[in-house]
Amino acid sequence: MIAENINDVKNFMSTLLIKDSFDKFLVTDVTIVTYNTFHIDGHINKDFYTNEEFEDINSPLLSSWAKLKPFCFDIIKGKKTPLYFKIIFSLPEMMIEKLLHDNDILLTKENIANLFLNIKYDKGVLSYTTGTSLNIFTIDKSLEKAFDLYISKFISTLS
């Protein structure tokens, strides 16, 4: 797990809310505090769709940032910055598989519950943390280290 502050808040927020850099990430949860507190649960309600519609959207159990970003942008935009926000991203399966393959990690995607990227803005400070959740017990930290390095490089390319 790593926890880092993001110094160039304006550039990062532009990348997060306008560009497509995060669009493939899945969203577990969003909380935005402005004049109200807004909460978005990223879990898809399968019952909202017919079986055919659900198959057509070819979606996992979580919404992508590309789908939720416009709503979040509408809440955040304006002259005043939010008092607080937190976005919990989850790595999609294809990115997990690539991470495992590229780093020769012996775990399977079934061993991994989730890989998280948390982005938080609070009291003028923007930060991110990473987290790993496994379905098995292991003392091997190669996945955590590879994921932390991947996210660090990803964030550094946004500046």
Short mmCIF file of C-alpha atoms in Angstrom, two decimals:
data_model
loop_
_atom_site.label_atom_id
_atom_site.label_comp_id
_atom_site.label_asym_id
_atom_site.label_seq_id
_atom_site.Cartn_x
_atom_site.Cartn_y
_atom_site.Cartn_z
CA MET A 1 0.00 0.00 0.00
CA ILE A 2 1.18 3.48 -0.78
CA ALA A 3 -0.24 6.83 0.24
CA GLU A 4 0.91 9.97 -1.55
CA ASN A 5 -0.21 13.57 -1.85
CA ILE A 6 -0.83 15.04 -5.29
CA ASN A 7 0.78 18.47 -5.53
CA ASP A 8 -0.68 19.74 -8.81
CA VAL A 9 -4.33 19.61 -7.79
CA LYS A 10 -5.65 21.65 -10.73
CA ASN A 11 -3.95 19.53 -13.39
CA PHE A 12 -4.88 16.26 -11.70
CA MET A 13 -8.53 17.30 -11.35
CA SER A 14 -8.64 18.27 -15.01
CA THR A 15 -7.23 14.88 -15.94
CA LEU A 16 -9.65 13.07 -13.63
CA LEU A 17 -12.80 14.92 -14.67
CA ILE A 18 -12.19 15.87 -18.31
CA LYS A 19 -9.66 13.55 -19.92
CA ASP A 20 -10.08 9.82 -20.46
CA SER A 21 -7.09 8.67 -18.39
CA PHE A 22 -9.23 7.00 -15.70
CA ASP A 23 -12.12 5.91 -17.94
CA LYS A 24 -11.30 2.18 -17.86
CA PHE A 25 -11.20 2.07 -14.07
CA LEU A 26 -14.29 0.73 -12.34
CA VAL A 27 -15.94 2.69 -9.55
CA THR A 28 -16.78 1.11 -6.23
CA ASP A 29 -17.92 4.23 -4.45
CA VAL A 30 -17.98 8.03 -4.76
CA THR A 31 -18.72 10.59 -2.06
CA ILE A 32 -18.72 14.30 -2.87
CA VAL A 33 -19.48 16.98 -0.29
CA THR A 34 -20.47 20.40 -1.61
CA TYR A 35 -23.72 22.16 -0.62
CA ASN A 36 -25.07 18.61 -0.07
CA THR A 37 -23.45 15.24 0.36
CA PHE A 38 -23.68 13.14 -2.78
CA HIS A 39 -23.05 9.43 -2.68
CA ILE A 40 -22.79 7.12 -5.69
CA ASP A 41 -22.63 3.38 -5.25
CA GLY A 42 -20.80 2.06 -8.32
CA HIS A 43 -22.39 -1.39 -8.14
CA ILE A 44 -24.64 -2.01 -11.13
CA ASN A 45 -28.26 -2.86 -10.36
CA LYS A 46 -28.76 -5.84 -12.66
CA ASP A 47 -32.52 -5.79 -12.02
CA PHE A 48 -32.74 -2.40 -13.74
CA TYR A 49 -31.94 -4.09 -17.07
CA THR A 50 -33.57 -6.83 -19.06
CA ASN A 51 -31.33 -9.86 -19.53
CA GLU A 52 -30.65 -8.78 -23.11
CA GLU A 53 -29.78 -5.22 -22.10
CA PHE A 54 -27.46 -6.46 -19.38
CA GLU A 55 -25.68 -8.75 -21.84
CA ASP A 56 -25.41 -5.88 -24.34
CA ILE A 57 -23.70 -3.55 -21.90
CA ASN A 58 -21.12 -6.31 -21.37
CA SER A 59 -20.41 -4.89 -17.97
CA PRO A 60 -18.89 -6.30 -14.84
CA LEU A 61 -20.63 -5.66 -11.55
CA LEU A 62 -19.31 -2.09 -11.30
CA SER A 63 -19.80 1.00 -13.45
CA SER A 64 -16.82 2.43 -15.28
CA TRP A 65 -15.51 5.90 -14.51
CA ALA A 66 -16.41 6.82 -18.10
CA LYS A 67 -20.10 6.31 -17.22
CA LEU A 68 -20.07 8.11 -13.87
CA LYS A 69 -17.59 10.89 -14.62
CA PRO A 70 -20.17 13.28 -16.20
CA PHE A 71 -22.35 13.13 -13.06
CA CYS A 72 -19.38 13.74 -10.78
CA PHE A 73 -18.15 16.57 -13.00
CA ASP A 74 -21.56 18.26 -12.80
CA ILE A 75 -21.46 18.10 -9.00
CA ILE A 76 -17.86 19.30 -8.65
CA LYS A 77 -17.71 22.03 -11.31
CA GLY A 78 -18.20 25.60 -10.28
CA LYS A 79 -16.44 28.46 -8.58
CA LYS A 80 -16.12 26.72 -5.22
CA THR A 81 -14.09 23.60 -4.63
CA PRO A 82 -15.79 20.71 -2.85
CA LEU A 83 -15.33 20.48 0.88
CA TYR A 84 -14.45 16.81 0.46
CA PHE A 85 -14.57 13.99 -2.04
CA LYS A 86 -13.46 10.41 -2.20
CA ILE A 87 -13.48 8.10 -5.21
CA ILE A 88 -12.73 4.43 -4.80
CA PHE A 89 -11.58 2.91 -8.07
CA SER A 90 -11.23 -0.78 -8.73
CA LEU A 91 -8.97 -2.24 -11.40
CA PRO A 92 -10.93 -4.04 -14.13
CA GLU A 93 -10.23 -7.71 -14.74
CA MET A 94 -8.31 -7.14 -17.97
CA MET A 95 -5.92 -4.74 -16.20
CA ILE A 96 -5.44 -7.22 -13.36
CA GLU A 97 -4.60 -9.98 -15.84
CA LYS A 98 -2.10 -7.72 -17.59
CA LEU A 99 -0.50 -6.75 -14.28
CA LEU A 100 -0.12 -10.43 -13.33
CA HIS A 101 1.32 -11.34 -16.73
CA ASP A 102 3.69 -8.38 -17.07
CA ASN A 103 5.16 -8.97 -13.61
CA ASP A 104 5.29 -12.79 -13.71
CA ILE A 105 3.12 -13.03 -10.61
CA LEU A 106 2.00 -16.57 -9.86
CA LEU A 107 -1.40 -15.60 -8.47
CA THR A 108 -4.50 -16.05 -10.62
CA LYS A 109 -7.24 -13.48 -11.07
CA GLU A 110 -9.47 -15.78 -8.97
CA ASN A 111 -7.04 -15.27 -6.06
CA ILE A 112 -7.58 -11.51 -6.21
CA ALA A 113 -10.69 -9.96 -4.70
CA ASN A 114 -9.76 -6.46 -5.81
CA LEU A 115 -7.06 -3.88 -6.42
CA PHE A 116 -8.11 -0.42 -5.28
CA LEU A 117 -7.06 3.14 -6.00
CA ASN A 118 -8.56 5.66 -3.58
CA ILE A 119 -8.48 9.34 -4.48
CA LYS A 120 -9.38 11.75 -1.70
CA TYR A 121 -9.66 15.52 -1.44
CA ASP A 122 -10.00 16.86 2.08
CA LYS A 123 -9.22 20.31 3.51
CA GLY A 124 -7.36 21.38 0.38
CA VAL A 125 -5.19 18.26 0.22
CA LEU A 126 -5.51 15.80 -2.68
CA SER A 127 -4.08 12.34 -2.10
CA TYR A 128 -4.21 8.78 -3.33
CA THR A 129 -3.76 5.42 -1.69
CA THR A 130 -3.61 1.93 -3.08
CA GLY A 131 -4.95 -1.27 -1.61
CA THR A 132 -5.01 -4.94 -2.43
CA SER A 133 -7.60 -7.48 -1.35
CA LEU A 134 -6.96 -11.18 -1.86
CA ASN A 135 -9.21 -14.22 -1.63
CA ILE A 136 -6.31 -16.27 -0.27
CA PHE A 137 -3.71 -15.86 2.43
CA THR A 138 -0.17 -15.31 1.22
CA ILE A 139 2.95 -13.66 2.57
CA ASP A 140 4.05 -12.92 -1.00
CA LYS A 141 3.91 -9.15 -1.54
CA SER A 142 4.82 -9.22 -5.26
CA LEU A 143 1.29 -8.27 -6.36
CA GLU A 144 1.10 -5.39 -3.90
CA LYS A 145 4.52 -4.09 -4.95
CA ALA A 146 3.71 -4.42 -8.67
CA PHE A 147 0.35 -2.68 -8.24
CA ASP A 148 1.89 0.14 -6.19
CA LEU A 149 4.57 0.65 -8.84
CA TYR A 150 1.98 0.57 -11.64
CA ILE A 151 -0.18 3.20 -9.94
CA SER A 152 2.83 5.39 -9.04
CA LYS A 153 3.95 5.38 -12.68
CA PHE A 154 0.39 5.98 -13.89
CA ILE A 155 -0.09 8.97 -11.58
CA SER A 156 3.32 10.41 -12.50
CA THR A 157 2.42 10.35 -16.22
CA LEU A 158 -0.60 12.56 -15.54
CA SER A 159 1.50 15.60 -14.60
#
